[in-house]
Amino acid sequence: MPIYRKVFENNQKWIAEKKATNKQFFAKLAEGQNPDVLYIGCSDSRVTAEDLMGVKAGEVFVHRNIANVISNNDLSVMSVIEYAVAYLHVKYIVVCGHYLCGGVESAMQPKDFGILNPWLRNIRDVYRLHQVELDLITNEKQRFKRLVELNVEEQAFNVIKTAVVQKSFLETGYPTVHGWIFDVETGELIDQNIDFTEKLGCIREIYDLAE
Ligand code: CO
């Protein structure tokens, strides 16, 4: 059976399972959402959002794109952040990258990727910011891994550069911003332990939008 037919069969099974454990499951979903977490991750089919975190429907607001990039002029991701912070009042924003990320790997190639070029430029910019450190890593797999980590950090910093995050945090103490890596080879989720308040202070020296 082709996958696009199979999903409708799966969907019916899923509805039956949900109703079997909780008759009110869909009535509850229809009442609205109140997620505490905004998750921004890669579109990679192996890096599921809810599944890898073990969370239920309604618990996490999700945005995914190639290589979990938070680009200042991407109206989509900027709208997601604005809505999640100003209207949903999320407590945590997570940028989750993953090892073996095809987007990051492509940005390391000397190649013209056509319409993908401006997107991958965001990652090449991360490389340029950390060129000294990265060029010292002779093992290519290790260098690739390190760029994945640095990309998560820089994209998390891009979240902290937004006015909505700065203002909300200074007024309410939320949201805090975090960087995670998903290791595709082991399934493990690794916290990059970004010191949010320290980074917020550094970033506001130049990108202060909180007045
Ligand atoms: Co990826």
PDB file of C-alpha atoms in Angstrom, residues 22-204:
ATOM      1  CA  ASN A  22      -9.479   8.858  26.938  1.00  0.00           C
ATOM      2  CA  LYS A  23     -12.978   9.377  25.607  1.00  0.00           C
ATOM      3  CA  GLN A  24     -12.581  13.147  25.903  1.00  0.00           C
ATOM      4  CA  PHE A  25      -9.228  13.289  24.055  1.00  0.00           C
ATOM      5  CA  PHE A  26     -10.440  15.239  21.024  1.00  0.00           C
ATOM      6  CA  ALA A  27     -12.924  17.352  22.990  1.00  0.00           C
ATOM      7  CA  LYS A  28      -9.954  18.385  25.159  1.00  0.00           C
ATOM      8  CA  LEU A  29      -7.764  19.142  22.093  1.00  0.00           C
ATOM      9  CA  ALA A  30     -10.517  21.288  20.613  1.00  0.00           C
ATOM     10  CA  GLU A  31     -10.587  23.487  23.727  1.00  0.00           C
ATOM     11  CA  GLY A  32      -7.294  25.118  22.717  1.00  0.00           C
ATOM     12  CA  GLN A  33      -3.539  24.928  23.144  1.00  0.00           C
ATOM     13  CA  ASN A  34      -1.331  26.020  26.009  1.00  0.00           C
ATOM     14  CA  PRO A  35       2.188  24.781  25.171  1.00  0.00           C
ATOM     15  CA  ASP A  36       5.129  25.686  27.435  1.00  0.00           C
ATOM     16  CA  VAL A  37       7.745  24.982  24.779  1.00  0.00           C
ATOM     17  CA  LEU A  38       8.543  26.373  21.345  1.00  0.00           C
ATOM     18  CA  TYR A  39      10.680  23.819  19.505  1.00  0.00           C
ATOM     19  CA  ILE A  40      12.595  24.959  16.417  1.00  0.00           C
ATOM     20  CA  GLY A  41      14.240  22.009  14.702  1.00  0.00           C
ATOM     21  CA  CYS A  42      15.386  20.608  11.379  1.00  0.00           C
ATOM     22  CA  SER A  43      12.951  19.316   8.742  1.00  0.00           C
ATOM     23  CA  ASP A  44      14.998  16.086   8.532  1.00  0.00           C
ATOM     24  CA  SER A  45      12.547  13.145   8.514  1.00  0.00           C
ATOM     25  CA  ARG A  46      14.636  11.275  11.104  1.00  0.00           C
ATOM     26  CA  VAL A  47      14.421  14.052  13.669  1.00  0.00           C
ATOM     27  CA  THR A  48      10.838  13.909  14.883  1.00  0.00           C
ATOM     28  CA  ALA A  49       9.836  16.587  17.342  1.00  0.00           C
ATOM     29  CA  GLU A  50       7.155  15.183  19.682  1.00  0.00           C
ATOM     30  CA  ASP A  51       8.349  11.589  19.307  1.00  0.00           C
ATOM     31  CA  LEU A  52      11.942  12.193  20.413  1.00  0.00           C
ATOM     32  CA  MET A  53      10.815  14.348  23.347  1.00  0.00           C
ATOM     33  CA  GLY A  54       8.072  11.942  24.381  1.00  0.00           C
ATOM     34  CA  VAL A  55       5.493  14.729  24.627  1.00  0.00           C
ATOM     35  CA  LYS A  56       1.817  14.751  23.797  1.00  0.00           C
ATOM     36  CA  ALA A  57      -0.309  16.802  21.396  1.00  0.00           C
ATOM     37  CA  GLY A  58      -0.810  20.308  22.775  1.00  0.00           C
ATOM     38  CA  GLU A  59       2.461  20.418  24.755  1.00  0.00           C
ATOM     39  CA  VAL A  60       4.905  21.815  22.183  1.00  0.00           C
ATOM     40  CA  PHE A  61       4.616  24.522  19.524  1.00  0.00           C
ATOM     41  CA  VAL A  62       6.773  23.414  16.589  1.00  0.00           C
ATOM     42  CA  HIS A  63       8.645  25.038  13.729  1.00  0.00           C
ATOM     43  CA  ARG A  64      10.961  23.101  11.424  1.00  0.00           C
ATOM     44  CA  ASN A  65      13.096  24.135   8.490  1.00  0.00           C
ATOM     45  CA  ILE A  66      16.324  23.039   6.818  1.00  0.00           C
ATOM     46  CA  ALA A  67      19.102  23.031   9.433  1.00  0.00           C
ATOM     47  CA  ASN A  68      17.016  24.851  12.109  1.00  0.00           C
ATOM     48  CA  VAL A  69      17.985  28.298  10.876  1.00  0.00           C
ATOM     49  CA  ILE A  70      16.618  31.431  12.549  1.00  0.00           C
ATOM     50  CA  SER A  71      17.062  34.055   9.886  1.00  0.00           C
ATOM     51  CA  ASN A  72      16.217  37.646  10.682  1.00  0.00           C
ATOM     52  CA  ASN A  73      14.392  38.169   7.379  1.00  0.00           C
ATOM     53  CA  ASP A  74      12.490  34.860   7.374  1.00  0.00           C
ATOM     54  CA  LEU A  75       8.930  36.019   8.046  1.00  0.00           C
ATOM     55  CA  SER A  76       7.837  32.467   8.827  1.00  0.00           C
ATOM     56  CA  VAL A  77      10.206  31.728  11.721  1.00  0.00           C
ATOM     57  CA  MET A  78       9.991  35.301  13.013  1.00  0.00           C
ATOM     58  CA  SER A  79       6.170  35.064  13.101  1.00  0.00           C
ATOM     59  CA  VAL A  80       6.373  31.731  14.928  1.00  0.00           C
ATOM     60  CA  ILE A  81       8.633  33.261  17.610  1.00  0.00           C
ATOM     61  CA  GLU A  82       6.454  36.376  17.938  1.00  0.00           C
ATOM     62  CA  TYR A  83       3.257  34.341  18.264  1.00  0.00           C
ATOM     63  CA  ALA A  84       4.760  31.776  20.666  1.00  0.00           C
ATOM     64  CA  VAL A  85       6.140  34.450  23.013  1.00  0.00           C
ATOM     65  CA  ALA A  86       3.603  37.282  22.805  1.00  0.00           C
ATOM     66  CA  TYR A  87       0.409  35.197  22.538  1.00  0.00           C
ATOM     67  CA  LEU A  88       1.119  31.662  23.764  1.00  0.00           C
ATOM     68  CA  HIS A  89       3.555  32.868  26.470  1.00  0.00           C
ATOM     69  CA  VAL A  90       5.869  29.880  26.108  1.00  0.00           C
ATOM     70  CA  LYS A  91       8.394  29.405  28.924  1.00  0.00           C
ATOM     71  CA  TYR A  92      11.136  27.797  26.874  1.00  0.00           C
ATOM     72  CA  ILE A  93      12.394  28.180  23.323  1.00  0.00           C
ATOM     73  CA  VAL A  94      14.526  25.323  22.104  1.00  0.00           C
ATOM     74  CA  VAL A  95      16.682  25.290  18.986  1.00  0.00           C
ATOM     75  CA  CYS A  96      17.369  21.633  18.235  1.00  0.00           C
ATOM     76  CA  GLY A  97      19.993  20.675  15.663  1.00  0.00           C
ATOM     77  CA  HIS A  98      21.196  17.195  14.861  1.00  0.00           C
ATOM     78  CA  TYR A  99      24.392  15.415  13.909  1.00  0.00           C
ATOM     79  CA  LEU A 100      24.517  14.247  10.260  1.00  0.00           C
ATOM     80  CA  CYS A 101      22.427  17.280   9.234  1.00  0.00           C
ATOM     81  CA  GLY A 102      22.309  17.435   5.430  1.00  0.00           C
ATOM     82  CA  GLY A 103      21.780  21.200   5.455  1.00  0.00           C
ATOM     83  CA  VAL A 104      24.924  21.792   7.504  1.00  0.00           C
ATOM     84  CA  GLU A 105      26.880  19.286   5.410  1.00  0.00           C
ATOM     85  CA  SER A 106      25.818  21.041   2.189  1.00  0.00           C
ATOM     86  CA  ALA A 107      26.979  24.385   3.572  1.00  0.00           C
ATOM     87  CA  MET A 108      30.460  22.842   3.942  1.00  0.00           C
ATOM     88  CA  GLN A 109      30.607  21.952   0.243  1.00  0.00           C
ATOM     89  CA  PRO A 110      32.195  24.209  -2.394  1.00  0.00           C
ATOM     90  CA  LYS A 111      29.131  24.014  -4.626  1.00  0.00           C
ATOM     91  CA  ASP A 112      26.350  26.117  -6.166  1.00  0.00           C
ATOM     92  CA  PHE A 113      23.021  24.868  -4.741  1.00  0.00           C
ATOM     93  CA  GLY A 114      20.819  27.279  -6.710  1.00  0.00           C
ATOM     94  CA  ILE A 115      17.818  28.579  -4.779  1.00  0.00           C
ATOM     95  CA  LEU A 116      19.187  26.888  -1.634  1.00  0.00           C
ATOM     96  CA  ASN A 117      22.218  29.222  -1.665  1.00  0.00           C
ATOM     97  CA  PRO A 118      20.705  32.087   0.369  1.00  0.00           C
ATOM     98  CA  TRP A 119      19.427  29.631   2.987  1.00  0.00           C
ATOM     99  CA  LEU A 120      22.749  27.809   3.278  1.00  0.00           C
ATOM    100  CA  ARG A 121      24.503  31.188   3.453  1.00  0.00           C
ATOM    101  CA  ASN A 122      23.185  31.464   7.012  1.00  0.00           C
ATOM    102  CA  ILE A 123      25.226  28.378   7.899  1.00  0.00           C
ATOM    103  CA  ARG A 124      28.289  29.448   5.898  1.00  0.00           C
ATOM    104  CA  ASP A 125      28.146  32.662   7.969  1.00  0.00           C
ATOM    105  CA  VAL A 126      28.303  30.538  11.138  1.00  0.00           C
ATOM    106  CA  TYR A 127      31.397  28.817   9.722  1.00  0.00           C
ATOM    107  CA  ARG A 128      33.022  32.183   8.986  1.00  0.00           C
ATOM    108  CA  LEU A 129      32.338  33.407  12.544  1.00  0.00           C
ATOM    109  CA  HIS A 130      34.086  30.306  13.922  1.00  0.00           C
ATOM    110  CA  GLN A 131      36.582  29.689  11.117  1.00  0.00           C
ATOM    111  CA  VAL A 132      39.673  29.684  13.347  1.00  0.00           C
ATOM    112  CA  GLU A 133      38.272  26.968  15.626  1.00  0.00           C
ATOM    113  CA  LEU A 134      36.757  24.887  12.819  1.00  0.00           C
ATOM    114  CA  ASP A 135      39.787  24.957  10.529  1.00  0.00           C
ATOM    115  CA  LEU A 136      41.922  23.552  13.375  1.00  0.00           C
ATOM    116  CA  ILE A 137      39.799  20.372  13.397  1.00  0.00           C
ATOM    117  CA  THR A 138      41.485  18.106  10.832  1.00  0.00           C
ATOM    118  CA  ASN A 139      39.028  15.203  11.155  1.00  0.00           C
ATOM    119  CA  GLU A 140      36.234  16.062   8.736  1.00  0.00           C
ATOM    120  CA  LYS A 141      33.512  14.193  10.663  1.00  0.00           C
ATOM    121  CA  GLN A 142      34.494  16.021  13.868  1.00  0.00           C
ATOM    122  CA  ARG A 143      34.517  19.373  12.060  1.00  0.00           C
ATOM    123  CA  PHE A 144      31.038  18.608  10.678  1.00  0.00           C
ATOM    124  CA  LYS A 145      29.808  17.734  14.197  1.00  0.00           C
ATOM    125  CA  ARG A 146      31.288  20.916  15.628  1.00  0.00           C
ATOM    126  CA  LEU A 147      29.608  23.054  12.951  1.00  0.00           C
ATOM    127  CA  VAL A 148      26.266  21.427  13.835  1.00  0.00           C
ATOM    128  CA  GLU A 149      26.858  22.468  17.477  1.00  0.00           C
ATOM    129  CA  LEU A 150      27.981  25.984  16.593  1.00  0.00           C
ATOM    130  CA  ASN A 151      25.009  26.403  14.260  1.00  0.00           C
ATOM    131  CA  VAL A 152      22.633  25.540  17.117  1.00  0.00           C
ATOM    132  CA  GLU A 153      24.378  28.103  19.326  1.00  0.00           C
ATOM    133  CA  GLU A 154      24.324  30.876  16.737  1.00  0.00           C
ATOM    134  CA  GLN A 155      20.682  30.195  15.823  1.00  0.00           C
ATOM    135  CA  ALA A 156      19.775  30.277  19.529  1.00  0.00           C
ATOM    136  CA  PHE A 157      21.591  33.640  19.741  1.00  0.00           C
ATOM    137  CA  ASN A 158      19.474  34.799  16.798  1.00  0.00           C
ATOM    138  CA  VAL A 159      16.369  34.009  18.868  1.00  0.00           C
ATOM    139  CA  ILE A 160      17.797  36.078  21.746  1.00  0.00           C
ATOM    140  CA  LYS A 161      18.355  38.994  19.346  1.00  0.00           C
ATOM    141  CA  THR A 162      14.590  39.428  18.856  1.00  0.00           C
ATOM    142  CA  ALA A 163      12.724  42.250  20.589  1.00  0.00           C
ATOM    143  CA  VAL A 164       9.849  40.024  21.678  1.00  0.00           C
ATOM    144  CA  VAL A 165      12.149  37.597  23.537  1.00  0.00           C
ATOM    145  CA  GLN A 166      14.208  40.349  25.195  1.00  0.00           C
ATOM    146  CA  LYS A 167      11.172  42.344  26.329  1.00  0.00           C
ATOM    147  CA  SER A 168       9.225  39.317  27.557  1.00  0.00           C
ATOM    148  CA  PHE A 169      12.180  37.923  29.519  1.00  0.00           C
ATOM    149  CA  LEU A 170      12.961  41.239  31.195  1.00  0.00           C
ATOM    150  CA  GLU A 171       9.302  41.712  32.144  1.00  0.00           C
ATOM    151  CA  THR A 172       8.309  38.182  33.146  1.00  0.00           C
ATOM    152  CA  GLY A 173      11.443  36.015  33.380  1.00  0.00           C
ATOM    153  CA  TYR A 174      10.260  34.001  30.353  1.00  0.00           C
ATOM    154  CA  PRO A 175      11.098  32.615  27.882  1.00  0.00           C
ATOM    155  CA  THR A 176      14.589  31.239  28.322  1.00  0.00           C
ATOM    156  CA  VAL A 177      16.368  30.032  25.193  1.00  0.00           C
ATOM    157  CA  HIS A 178      18.120  26.663  24.915  1.00  0.00           C
ATOM    158  CA  GLY A 179      20.226  24.735  22.404  1.00  0.00           C
ATOM    159  CA  TRP A 180      19.957  20.989  21.949  1.00  0.00           C
ATOM    160  CA  ILE A 181      21.555  18.427  19.654  1.00  0.00           C
ATOM    161  CA  PHE A 182      19.846  15.197  18.628  1.00  0.00           C
ATOM    162  CA  ASP A 183      22.357  12.424  17.953  1.00  0.00           C
ATOM    163  CA  VAL A 184      20.827  10.416  15.105  1.00  0.00           C
ATOM    164  CA  GLU A 185      23.262   7.529  15.695  1.00  0.00           C
ATOM    165  CA  THR A 186      22.255   6.965  19.347  1.00  0.00           C
ATOM    166  CA  GLY A 187      18.874   8.686  19.675  1.00  0.00           C
ATOM    167  CA  GLU A 188      20.249  10.807  22.521  1.00  0.00           C
ATOM    168  CA  LEU A 189      19.207  14.398  23.097  1.00  0.00           C
ATOM    169  CA  ILE A 190      22.146  16.522  24.288  1.00  0.00           C
ATOM    170  CA  ASP A 191      21.686  19.870  26.057  1.00  0.00           C
ATOM    171  CA  GLN A 192      24.306  22.380  24.896  1.00  0.00           C
ATOM    172  CA  ASN A 193      23.865  24.157  28.255  1.00  0.00           C
ATOM    173  CA  ILE A 194      23.750  27.660  26.845  1.00  0.00           C
ATOM    174  CA  ASP A 195      23.979  30.151  29.725  1.00  0.00           C
ATOM    175  CA  PHE A 196      20.901  32.135  28.705  1.00  0.00           C
ATOM    176  CA  THR A 197      21.186  35.128  31.055  1.00  0.00           C
ATOM    177  CA  GLU A 198      24.908  35.542  30.350  1.00  0.00           C
ATOM    178  CA  LYS A 199      24.307  35.386  26.581  1.00  0.00           C
ATOM    179  CA  LEU A 200      21.360  37.768  26.820  1.00  0.00           C
ATOM    180  CA  GLY A 201      23.675  40.283  28.516  1.00  0.00           C
ATOM    181  CA  CYS A 202      26.347  39.937  25.794  1.00  0.00           C
ATOM    182  CA  ILE A 203      23.816  40.164  22.978  1.00  0.00           C
ATOM    183  CA  ARG A 204      22.124  43.242  24.440  1.00  0.00           C
TER     184      ARG A 204
END
